[in-house]
Amino acid sequence: MFSFFKKKSPPPAPAAPAAAPPDAFPGTPAATPAAVPSAVSPAAQPRAPALPAGPSMIGSALVTPIAIPEPAAAAASPPERQRWLSKLQAGLRKTGSSISTVFTGGQIDEQLYEDLETALLMADTGVKATEHLLADVKRRVKDGGMTHPVAVKNALVESLALLLKPLEKALVIGEFKPTVIMVAGVNGAGKTTSIGKLTAHLASEGATVLLAAADTFRAAAKEQLAVWADRNTVEIVSQEGGDPAAVSFDAVSAGKARGRDVVLVDTAGRLPTQLHLMEELRKMKRVIGKIEIERTVEPSSSPAGAVEPALPGHRRSAPSGGSAVREATSVGAAPPPHEVLLVIDGNTGQNALSQVKAFDDALQLTGLIVTKLDGTAKGGVLAAIALWARERQAVKPDLKPVPVYFIGVGEKLEDLETFNAREFAQALLA
């Protein structure tokens, strides 16, 4: 797999202008200084060529992004991504087959639209999202003068990809030091495993990670997280029977004092109907928020020479000597957690949307991780989530959007990848 995290790297300090030679005439500009090592000025280096796909997904906070050219076609995706897409298509094959049977007729009529509506509802798309997609497909068919059912399927792919497009976004690491990520979800959704996978890829890229074992309720939760910490040789903060908020506070304080790049906070699984447990999550967020974390990069700034990568959310990085972060000056503070991620099980259907709404009301979510799409998951719930996210953004524009950062199709390390709207639409309707 390859890098899928956007990196926020502080801009390099401007180099002091070289003094003009003694025999320079007045008004003559000073000679350009010779190239200096990357540890002094990373921006002065020549741009490195695009790197081939590697085994990791996450870049280090101690590196500077470089330009990656857009591929000529989707077929240019690395073999690792192609294998992952094949596994995603296999997991969603049942849904794709039931929807594809709608387009086997010879004409476009009302019966086709009725069958399509039924197929979308059976795929857990939900009533509102189904109505939205049908209206958009009918408009495309009318405007395009389509006459064959296969063209309707292509129109549906475009409509679904357009609806899911706002969910595409890269998770930014490096804007804060440390970047504090709080992970929540119901029991058995895959929170601890997802944290372990993210930790593995972060550590493989050289980022320093600290884990907070704030799930003090489930038996062996701390031990499970400790196994991931040992595998990746990262630090873990835990307490025997301690208060989750206290464990989280200690971990974030330790991450700040030790200069770690990322602090991942694991939480106990809970149902959104358990109000006292949801209040415990709010308490954890409030307690963590009492710690000031300095911002090292302006949120609107982008590294010089950086362009959008081949796939949304993916960015290649090249070493820059590591001096950029150490020399960065503070440009403000922001209370953690900087990201609040909800892990949802793709097999739960429309209940996943209810979970997203409930956890968002309690924590103001900033991103999602959808797991277990390799089983009996129907996948259509992402359309419902996308429509809800659009409505939420219209009502509360001051809140961060809720993108889908990652989707998982298995238990292996490489089975967690970034979300791409068009890829997902094509896999769902294959």
Short mmCIF file of C-alpha atoms in Angstrom, two decimals:
data_model
loop_
_atom_site.label_atom_id
_atom_site.label_comp_id
_atom_site.label_asym_id
_atom_site.label_seq_id
_atom_site.Cartn_x
_atom_site.Cartn_y
_atom_site.Cartn_z
CA MET A 1 0.00 0.00 0.00
CA PHE A 2 0.98 3.55 -0.31
CA SER A 3 0.72 6.81 1.56
CA PHE A 4 -2.76 8.20 2.12
CA PHE A 5 -2.31 10.84 4.81
CA LYS A 6 -1.89 14.50 4.02
CA LYS A 7 1.07 15.91 5.81
CA LYS A 8 1.11 19.38 7.30
CA SER A 9 4.76 20.43 7.36
CA PRO A 10 5.82 23.88 8.59
CA PRO A 11 7.30 26.14 5.91
CA PRO A 12 11.12 26.27 6.07
CA ALA A 13 12.75 29.31 7.59
CA PRO A 14 13.90 31.78 4.90
CA ALA A 15 17.62 31.60 4.23
CA ALA A 16 19.67 34.68 5.03
CA PRO A 17 20.69 36.51 1.82
CA ALA A 18 24.30 36.11 0.86
CA ALA A 19 26.48 39.16 1.21
CA ALA A 20 27.50 40.80 -2.07
CA PRO A 21 31.17 40.36 -3.07
CA PRO A 22 33.45 43.31 -2.39
CA ASP A 23 33.78 44.21 -6.07
CA ALA A 24 30.03 44.20 -6.74
CA PHE A 25 28.72 47.38 -8.32
CA PRO A 26 26.04 49.35 -6.45
CA GLY A 27 22.55 48.12 -7.28
CA THR A 28 23.77 44.76 -8.50
CA PRO A 29 21.75 41.95 -6.87
CA ALA A 30 23.64 39.56 -4.65
CA ALA A 31 24.74 36.25 -6.09
CA THR A 32 22.47 33.30 -5.49
CA PRO A 33 23.79 31.27 -2.54
CA ALA A 34 25.00 27.77 -3.13
CA ALA A 35 22.75 24.85 -2.34
CA VAL A 36 22.67 23.92 1.31
CA PRO A 37 21.94 20.60 2.96
CA SER A 38 18.28 19.63 3.39
CA ALA A 39 18.52 19.98 7.16
CA VAL A 40 18.96 23.73 6.67
CA SER A 41 16.53 24.43 3.86
CA PRO A 42 14.44 21.55 2.48
CA ALA A 43 12.79 23.80 -0.09
CA ALA A 44 16.17 24.47 -1.70
CA GLN A 45 16.53 20.87 -2.81
CA PRO A 46 15.58 19.83 -6.33
CA ARG A 47 12.23 18.13 -6.41
CA ALA A 48 12.56 14.39 -6.05
CA PRO A 49 10.97 12.15 -8.69
CA ALA A 50 7.73 10.36 -7.94
CA LEU A 51 8.35 7.36 -5.77
CA PRO A 52 7.07 3.90 -6.61
CA ALA A 53 4.32 2.41 -4.52
CA GLY A 54 5.66 1.19 -1.20
CA PRO A 55 4.33 -1.01 1.56
CA SER A 56 3.04 1.78 3.79
CA MET A 57 0.10 4.15 3.76
CA ILE A 58 0.99 6.96 6.11
CA GLY A 59 3.66 9.59 5.83
CA SER A 60 5.74 10.90 8.68
CA ALA A 61 5.15 14.27 10.24
CA LEU A 62 8.88 14.86 9.79
CA VAL A 63 8.79 14.90 5.99
CA THR A 64 7.83 17.32 3.25
CA PRO A 65 5.34 16.32 0.52
CA ILE A 66 6.51 16.31 -3.09
CA ALA A 67 4.57 16.47 -6.32
CA ILE A 68 2.94 13.30 -7.63
CA PRO A 69 1.67 13.42 -11.22
CA GLU A 70 -1.88 12.40 -12.03
CA PRO A 71 -2.07 9.00 -13.71
CA ALA A 72 -3.37 8.76 -17.26
CA ALA A 73 -5.96 6.18 -16.29
CA ALA A 74 -7.29 4.32 -13.29
CA ALA A 75 -5.50 1.22 -14.57
CA ALA A 76 -2.27 2.87 -13.44
CA SER A 77 -3.14 2.14 -9.80
CA PRO A 78 -0.45 0.13 -8.02
CA PRO A 79 -0.99 -3.63 -7.73
CA GLU A 80 -1.61 -3.30 -3.97
CA ARG A 81 -4.53 -0.95 -4.61
CA GLN A 82 -5.89 -3.17 -7.37
CA ARG A 83 -5.86 -6.19 -5.06
CA TRP A 84 -7.63 -4.20 -2.40
CA LEU A 85 -10.27 -3.03 -4.90
CA SER A 86 -10.83 -6.62 -5.99
CA LYS A 87 -11.48 -7.57 -2.38
CA LEU A 88 -13.90 -4.65 -1.99
CA GLN A 89 -15.78 -5.66 -5.14
CA ALA A 90 -15.98 -9.24 -3.89
CA GLY A 91 -17.48 -8.04 -0.61
CA LEU A 92 -20.10 -5.91 -2.37
CA ARG A 93 -20.78 -8.40 -5.17
CA LYS A 94 -24.17 -9.47 -3.81
CA THR A 95 -25.41 -5.88 -3.80
CA GLY A 96 -23.95 -5.18 -7.22
CA SER A 97 -25.57 -8.26 -8.72
CA SER A 98 -29.04 -7.39 -7.41
CA ILE A 99 -28.82 -3.85 -8.77
CA SER A 100 -27.31 -4.90 -12.10
CA THR A 101 -30.27 -7.19 -12.85
CA VAL A 102 -32.43 -4.08 -13.10
CA PHE A 103 -30.63 -3.01 -16.28
CA THR A 104 -31.00 -6.27 -18.21
CA GLY A 105 -34.15 -5.18 -20.06
CA GLY A 106 -34.41 -3.60 -23.46
CA GLN A 107 -36.02 -0.26 -22.69
CA ILE A 108 -36.20 2.54 -20.14
CA ASP A 109 -39.65 2.73 -18.56
CA GLU A 110 -41.32 3.26 -15.21
CA GLN A 111 -40.95 -0.42 -14.36
CA LEU A 112 -37.17 -0.05 -14.58
CA TYR A 113 -37.23 2.89 -12.16
CA GLU A 114 -39.48 1.00 -9.75
CA ASP A 115 -37.16 -2.00 -9.80
CA LEU A 116 -34.17 0.30 -9.31
CA GLU A 117 -35.86 1.95 -6.33
CA THR A 118 -36.48 -1.45 -4.75
CA ALA A 119 -32.88 -2.56 -5.36
CA LEU A 120 -31.46 0.60 -3.81
CA LEU A 121 -33.66 0.26 -0.75
CA MET A 122 -32.59 -3.36 -0.36
CA ALA A 123 -28.96 -2.17 -0.50
CA ASP A 124 -29.48 -0.10 2.69
CA THR A 125 -29.40 3.19 0.78
CA GLY A 126 -32.35 4.58 2.72
CA VAL A 127 -35.48 6.36 1.54
CA LYS A 128 -34.09 9.89 1.26
CA ALA A 129 -30.88 8.88 -0.49
CA THR A 130 -32.82 6.60 -2.86
CA GLU A 131 -35.17 9.42 -3.81
CA HIS A 132 -32.21 11.73 -4.35
CA LEU A 133 -30.40 9.23 -6.59
CA LEU A 134 -33.52 8.39 -8.62
CA ALA A 135 -34.30 12.06 -9.25
CA ASP A 136 -30.73 12.72 -10.37
CA VAL A 137 -30.64 9.64 -12.60
CA LYS A 138 -33.93 10.60 -14.28
CA ARG A 139 -32.57 14.08 -14.92
CA ARG A 140 -29.39 12.66 -16.47
CA VAL A 141 -31.39 10.27 -18.65
CA LYS A 142 -33.62 13.08 -19.89
CA ASP A 143 -30.81 15.55 -20.50
CA GLY A 144 -28.61 12.95 -22.19
CA GLY A 145 -31.33 11.45 -24.36
CA MET A 146 -30.49 7.94 -23.12
CA THR A 147 -32.44 5.06 -24.61
CA HIS A 148 -30.73 1.91 -23.31
CA PRO A 149 -30.85 0.60 -19.71
CA VAL A 150 -27.05 0.21 -19.62
CA ALA A 151 -26.79 3.98 -20.00
CA VAL A 152 -29.02 4.32 -16.93
CA LYS A 153 -26.55 2.21 -14.96
CA ASN A 154 -23.70 4.49 -16.02
CA ALA A 155 -25.80 7.50 -14.98
CA LEU A 156 -26.36 5.86 -11.58
CA VAL A 157 -22.62 5.38 -11.13
CA GLU A 158 -22.04 9.07 -11.87
CA SER A 159 -24.85 10.16 -9.52
CA LEU A 160 -23.60 7.96 -6.68
CA ALA A 161 -19.99 9.06 -7.16
CA LEU A 162 -21.08 12.72 -7.10
CA LEU A 163 -23.08 12.18 -3.92
CA LEU A 164 -20.17 10.40 -2.20
CA LYS A 165 -17.51 12.84 -3.42
CA PRO A 166 -17.71 15.17 -0.36
CA LEU A 167 -16.82 12.19 1.83
CA GLU A 168 -13.37 12.04 0.21
CA LYS A 169 -10.82 13.75 2.38
CA ALA A 170 -7.33 13.01 3.66
CA LEU A 171 -6.63 12.85 7.37
CA VAL A 172 -4.08 15.57 8.16
CA ILE A 173 -1.19 14.68 10.43
CA GLY A 174 1.39 17.26 11.51
CA GLU A 175 -0.65 20.43 11.88
CA PHE A 176 -0.43 19.96 15.64
CA LYS A 177 2.27 18.35 17.75
CA PRO A 178 0.99 16.01 18.87
CA THR A 179 -2.08 15.42 16.71
CA VAL A 180 -4.62 13.91 19.12
CA ILE A 181 -7.09 11.44 17.58
CA MET A 182 -9.98 10.11 19.67
CA VAL A 183 -11.61 6.92 18.36
CA ALA A 184 -15.14 5.91 19.40
CA GLY A 185 -17.77 3.38 18.32
CA VAL A 186 -20.14 0.66 19.42
CA ASN A 187 -19.03 -2.71 20.77
CA GLY A 188 -17.32 -4.93 18.21
CA ALA A 189 -17.04 -2.37 15.43
CA GLY A 190 -13.26 -2.75 15.23
CA LYS A 191 -11.94 0.31 17.06
CA THR A 192 -8.87 -1.24 18.66
CA THR A 193 -7.92 -3.16 15.51
CA SER A 194 -8.26 -0.01 13.39
CA ILE A 195 -6.09 1.89 15.87
CA GLY A 196 -3.49 -0.86 15.66
CA LYS A 197 -3.42 -0.73 11.85
CA LEU A 198 -3.08 3.06 11.79
CA THR A 199 -0.32 2.85 14.38
CA ALA A 200 1.56 0.30 12.29
CA HIS A 201 1.56 2.48 9.19
CA LEU A 202 2.40 5.65 11.10
CA ALA A 203 5.31 3.95 12.84
CA SER A 204 6.56 2.42 9.58
CA GLU A 205 6.91 5.94 8.15
CA GLY A 206 8.89 7.19 11.13
CA ALA A 207 6.17 9.11 12.96
CA THR A 208 6.28 8.79 16.73
CA VAL A 209 3.03 7.47 18.17
CA LEU A 210 1.69 7.15 21.70
CA LEU A 211 -1.37 5.03 22.50
CA ALA A 212 -3.88 5.74 25.25
CA ALA A 213 -5.63 2.64 26.62
CA ALA A 214 -8.76 4.50 27.76
CA ASP A 215 -10.99 1.44 27.31
CA THR A 216 -10.95 0.49 30.97
CA PHE A 217 -14.24 -1.41 30.81
CA ARG A 218 -13.79 -4.31 28.36
CA ALA A 219 -11.81 -7.27 29.59
CA ALA A 220 -8.35 -7.54 27.99
CA ALA A 221 -8.83 -4.28 26.05
CA LYS A 222 -5.64 -2.86 27.52
CA GLU A 223 -3.78 -6.07 26.75
CA GLN A 224 -5.01 -6.08 23.15
CA LEU A 225 -3.79 -2.53 22.62
CA ALA A 226 -0.49 -3.40 24.34
CA VAL A 227 0.07 -6.16 21.78
CA TRP A 228 -0.21 -3.59 18.96
CA ALA A 229 2.11 -1.28 20.87
CA ASP A 230 4.71 -4.07 21.21
CA ARG A 231 4.42 -5.01 17.53
CA ASN A 232 5.06 -1.45 16.43
CA THR A 233 7.48 -0.55 19.26
CA VAL A 234 5.43 2.47 20.34
CA GLU A 235 4.61 3.70 23.81
CA ILE A 236 1.33 3.09 25.60
CA VAL A 237 -0.22 4.82 28.61
CA SER A 238 -2.63 2.77 30.70
CA GLN A 239 -3.94 2.44 34.24
CA GLU A 240 -5.32 -0.57 36.04
CA GLY A 241 -8.99 0.20 36.55
CA GLY A 242 -8.41 3.92 36.08
CA ASP A 243 -10.91 6.53 34.98
CA PRO A 244 -11.01 6.78 31.15
CA ALA A 245 -10.83 10.57 31.23
CA ALA A 246 -7.80 10.45 33.55
CA VAL A 247 -6.02 7.94 31.30
CA SER A 248 -6.70 10.12 28.26
CA PHE A 249 -5.46 13.25 30.03
CA ASP A 250 -2.26 11.53 31.16
CA ALA A 251 -1.61 10.16 27.68
CA VAL A 252 -2.07 13.49 25.90
CA SER A 253 0.08 15.24 28.52
CA ALA A 254 2.78 12.60 28.07
CA GLY A 255 2.60 12.88 24.28
CA LYS A 256 3.03 16.64 24.49
CA ALA A 257 5.90 16.46 26.97
CA ARG A 258 7.73 13.77 24.99
CA GLY A 259 7.27 15.50 21.64
CA ARG A 260 5.27 12.71 20.00
CA ASP A 261 3.69 13.27 16.59
CA VAL A 262 0.40 11.44 17.19
CA VAL A 263 -1.61 10.35 20.24
CA LEU A 264 -4.32 7.76 19.53
CA VAL A 265 -6.98 7.44 22.23
CA ASP A 266 -8.88 4.15 22.39
CA THR A 267 -12.29 4.24 24.07
CA ALA A 268 -14.69 1.59 25.32
CA GLY A 269 -17.44 0.42 22.99
CA ARG A 270 -20.90 1.66 23.84
CA LEU A 271 -24.36 1.84 22.34
CA PRO A 272 -25.65 5.36 21.63
CA THR A 273 -28.75 4.53 23.69
CA GLN A 274 -26.60 4.17 26.82
CA LEU A 275 -26.84 7.81 27.83
CA HIS A 276 -24.57 7.56 30.88
CA LEU A 277 -21.81 6.06 28.74
CA MET A 278 -22.26 8.73 26.07
CA GLU A 279 -21.89 11.32 28.82
CA GLU A 280 -18.61 9.63 29.76
CA LEU A 281 -17.35 10.25 26.21
CA ARG A 282 -18.28 13.92 26.51
CA LYS A 283 -16.36 14.07 29.79
CA MET A 284 -13.29 12.54 28.15
CA LYS A 285 -13.39 15.13 25.39
CA ARG A 286 -13.80 17.98 27.89
CA VAL A 287 -10.91 16.77 30.05
CA ILE A 288 -8.58 16.31 27.07
CA GLY A 289 -9.55 19.78 25.85
CA LYS A 290 -8.00 21.38 28.92
CA ILE A 291 -4.55 20.72 27.46
CA GLU A 292 -3.24 23.32 25.03
CA ILE A 293 -1.56 21.92 21.94
CA GLU A 294 0.46 24.35 19.86
CA ARG A 295 -0.30 24.58 16.16
CA THR A 296 2.89 24.32 14.12
CA VAL A 297 1.37 24.89 10.68
CA GLU A 298 -1.31 27.30 9.54
CA PRO A 299 -4.38 25.25 8.51
CA SER A 300 -4.71 27.10 5.20
CA SER A 301 -1.05 26.76 4.24
CA SER A 302 0.19 24.13 1.83
CA PRO A 303 3.78 23.06 1.20
CA ALA A 304 5.48 24.57 -1.77
CA GLY A 305 5.29 22.44 -4.86
CA ALA A 306 2.63 20.12 -3.45
CA VAL A 307 -0.12 18.99 -5.80
CA GLU A 308 -3.02 16.63 -5.47
CA PRO A 309 -1.85 13.03 -5.51
CA ALA A 310 -2.91 10.28 -7.87
CA LEU A 311 -5.73 9.13 -5.62
CA PRO A 312 -7.57 11.44 -3.20
CA GLY A 313 -6.07 11.22 0.24
CA HIS A 314 -2.79 9.77 -0.97
CA ARG A 315 0.42 11.77 -0.85
CA ARG A 316 3.98 10.69 -1.37
CA SER A 317 6.65 12.12 0.88
CA ALA A 318 10.42 12.42 0.75
CA PRO A 319 12.79 12.89 3.71
CA SER A 320 13.83 16.44 4.39
CA GLY A 321 16.29 15.96 7.21
CA GLY A 322 13.64 16.31 9.93
CA SER A 323 14.57 19.89 10.72
CA ALA A 324 11.32 21.44 9.54
CA VAL A 325 9.29 20.36 12.54
CA ARG A 326 12.02 21.07 15.06
CA GLU A 327 12.51 24.59 13.73
CA ALA A 328 8.79 25.34 13.39
CA THR A 329 7.50 28.27 15.35
CA SER A 330 4.20 28.11 17.14
CA VAL A 331 1.35 29.89 15.33
CA GLY A 332 -1.40 29.39 17.88
CA ALA A 333 -2.96 26.77 20.09
CA ALA A 334 -6.03 24.57 19.75
CA PRO A 335 -7.57 22.24 22.31
CA PRO A 336 -7.49 18.52 21.53
CA PRO A 337 -8.81 16.17 20.35
CA HIS A 338 -8.08 17.43 16.84
CA GLU A 339 -9.88 14.48 15.25
CA VAL A 340 -12.84 12.52 16.60
CA LEU A 341 -13.29 9.36 14.55
CA LEU A 342 -16.22 6.97 14.67
CA VAL A 343 -15.67 3.36 13.64
CA ILE A 344 -18.83 1.81 12.16
CA ASP A 345 -19.47 -1.77 11.12
CA GLY A 346 -20.49 -1.93 7.46
CA ASN A 347 -22.80 -4.85 8.23
CA THR A 348 -25.17 -2.84 10.42
CA GLY A 349 -27.09 -1.24 7.53
CA GLN A 350 -29.21 1.80 8.31
CA ASN A 351 -28.32 1.43 11.99
CA ALA A 352 -24.91 2.81 11.05
CA LEU A 353 -26.55 6.12 10.13
CA SER A 354 -28.28 6.20 13.52
CA GLN A 355 -24.91 5.63 15.21
CA VAL A 356 -23.31 8.44 13.23
CA LYS A 357 -26.08 10.87 14.21
CA ALA A 358 -25.98 9.92 17.90
CA PHE A 359 -22.21 10.08 18.25
CA ASP A 360 -22.08 13.32 16.28
CA ASP A 361 -24.57 14.92 18.66
CA ALA A 362 -22.36 13.93 21.58
CA LEU A 363 -18.87 14.51 20.19
CA GLN A 364 -19.09 16.52 16.92
CA LEU A 365 -17.43 13.92 14.72
CA THR A 366 -14.69 14.84 12.26
CA GLY A 367 -14.35 11.54 10.37
CA LEU A 368 -15.46 7.93 9.92
CA ILE A 369 -13.82 4.54 9.50
CA VAL A 370 -16.07 1.93 7.88
CA THR A 371 -14.99 -1.65 8.59
CA LYS A 372 -15.99 -5.20 7.61
CA LEU A 373 -17.06 -4.44 4.05
CA ASP A 374 -15.74 -7.84 3.00
CA GLY A 375 -18.63 -9.81 4.51
CA THR A 376 -22.37 -9.44 4.14
CA ALA A 377 -22.25 -5.63 4.06
CA LYS A 378 -24.49 -4.06 1.42
CA GLY A 379 -22.63 -0.74 1.32
CA GLY A 380 -25.53 1.50 0.35
CA VAL A 381 -25.59 3.11 3.78
CA LEU A 382 -22.68 5.34 2.70
CA ALA A 383 -25.08 7.12 0.33
CA ALA A 384 -27.39 7.81 3.27
CA ILE A 385 -24.46 9.06 5.34
CA ALA A 386 -23.32 11.31 2.48
CA LEU A 387 -26.77 12.88 2.17
CA TRP A 388 -26.94 13.37 5.96
CA ALA A 389 -23.48 14.98 5.94
CA ARG A 390 -24.59 17.39 3.21
CA GLU A 391 -27.67 18.41 5.18
CA ARG A 392 -25.62 18.73 8.38
CA GLN A 393 -23.13 21.01 6.66
CA ALA A 394 -25.95 23.23 5.39
CA VAL A 395 -27.49 23.56 8.85
CA LYS A 396 -24.22 23.81 10.82
CA PRO A 397 -21.58 25.28 8.51
CA ASP A 398 -19.30 26.05 11.45
CA LEU A 399 -18.76 22.36 12.18
CA LYS A 400 -16.12 20.29 10.44
CA PRO A 401 -17.40 17.98 7.71
CA VAL A 402 -17.62 14.26 8.46
CA PRO A 403 -15.69 12.45 5.71
CA VAL A 404 -14.98 8.74 5.41
CA TYR A 405 -11.24 8.57 5.98
CA PHE A 406 -10.77 4.81 5.66
CA ILE A 407 -12.66 1.66 4.77
CA GLY A 408 -11.64 -1.85 5.76
CA VAL A 409 -12.22 -5.09 3.89
CA GLY A 410 -10.50 -7.58 6.21
CA GLU A 411 -8.32 -8.15 9.23
CA LYS A 412 -4.93 -7.87 7.55
CA LEU A 413 -2.81 -4.76 7.80
CA GLU A 414 -3.17 -4.00 4.09
CA ASP A 415 -6.96 -4.37 4.19
CA LEU A 416 -7.43 -0.82 5.49
CA GLU A 417 -7.33 1.82 2.76
CA THR A 418 -8.55 5.29 1.92
CA PHE A 419 -12.03 5.97 0.65
CA ASN A 420 -12.46 6.94 -3.00
CA ALA A 421 -15.97 7.88 -4.15
CA ARG A 422 -15.71 6.70 -7.75
CA GLU A 423 -13.98 3.45 -6.83
CA PHE A 424 -16.65 2.70 -4.25
CA ALA A 425 -19.52 3.55 -6.64
CA GLN A 426 -18.08 1.30 -9.31
CA ALA A 427 -17.51 -1.53 -6.83
CA LEU A 428 -21.03 -1.21 -5.45
CA LEU A 429 -22.64 -1.31 -8.90
CA ALA A 430 -20.24 -3.77 -10.56
#
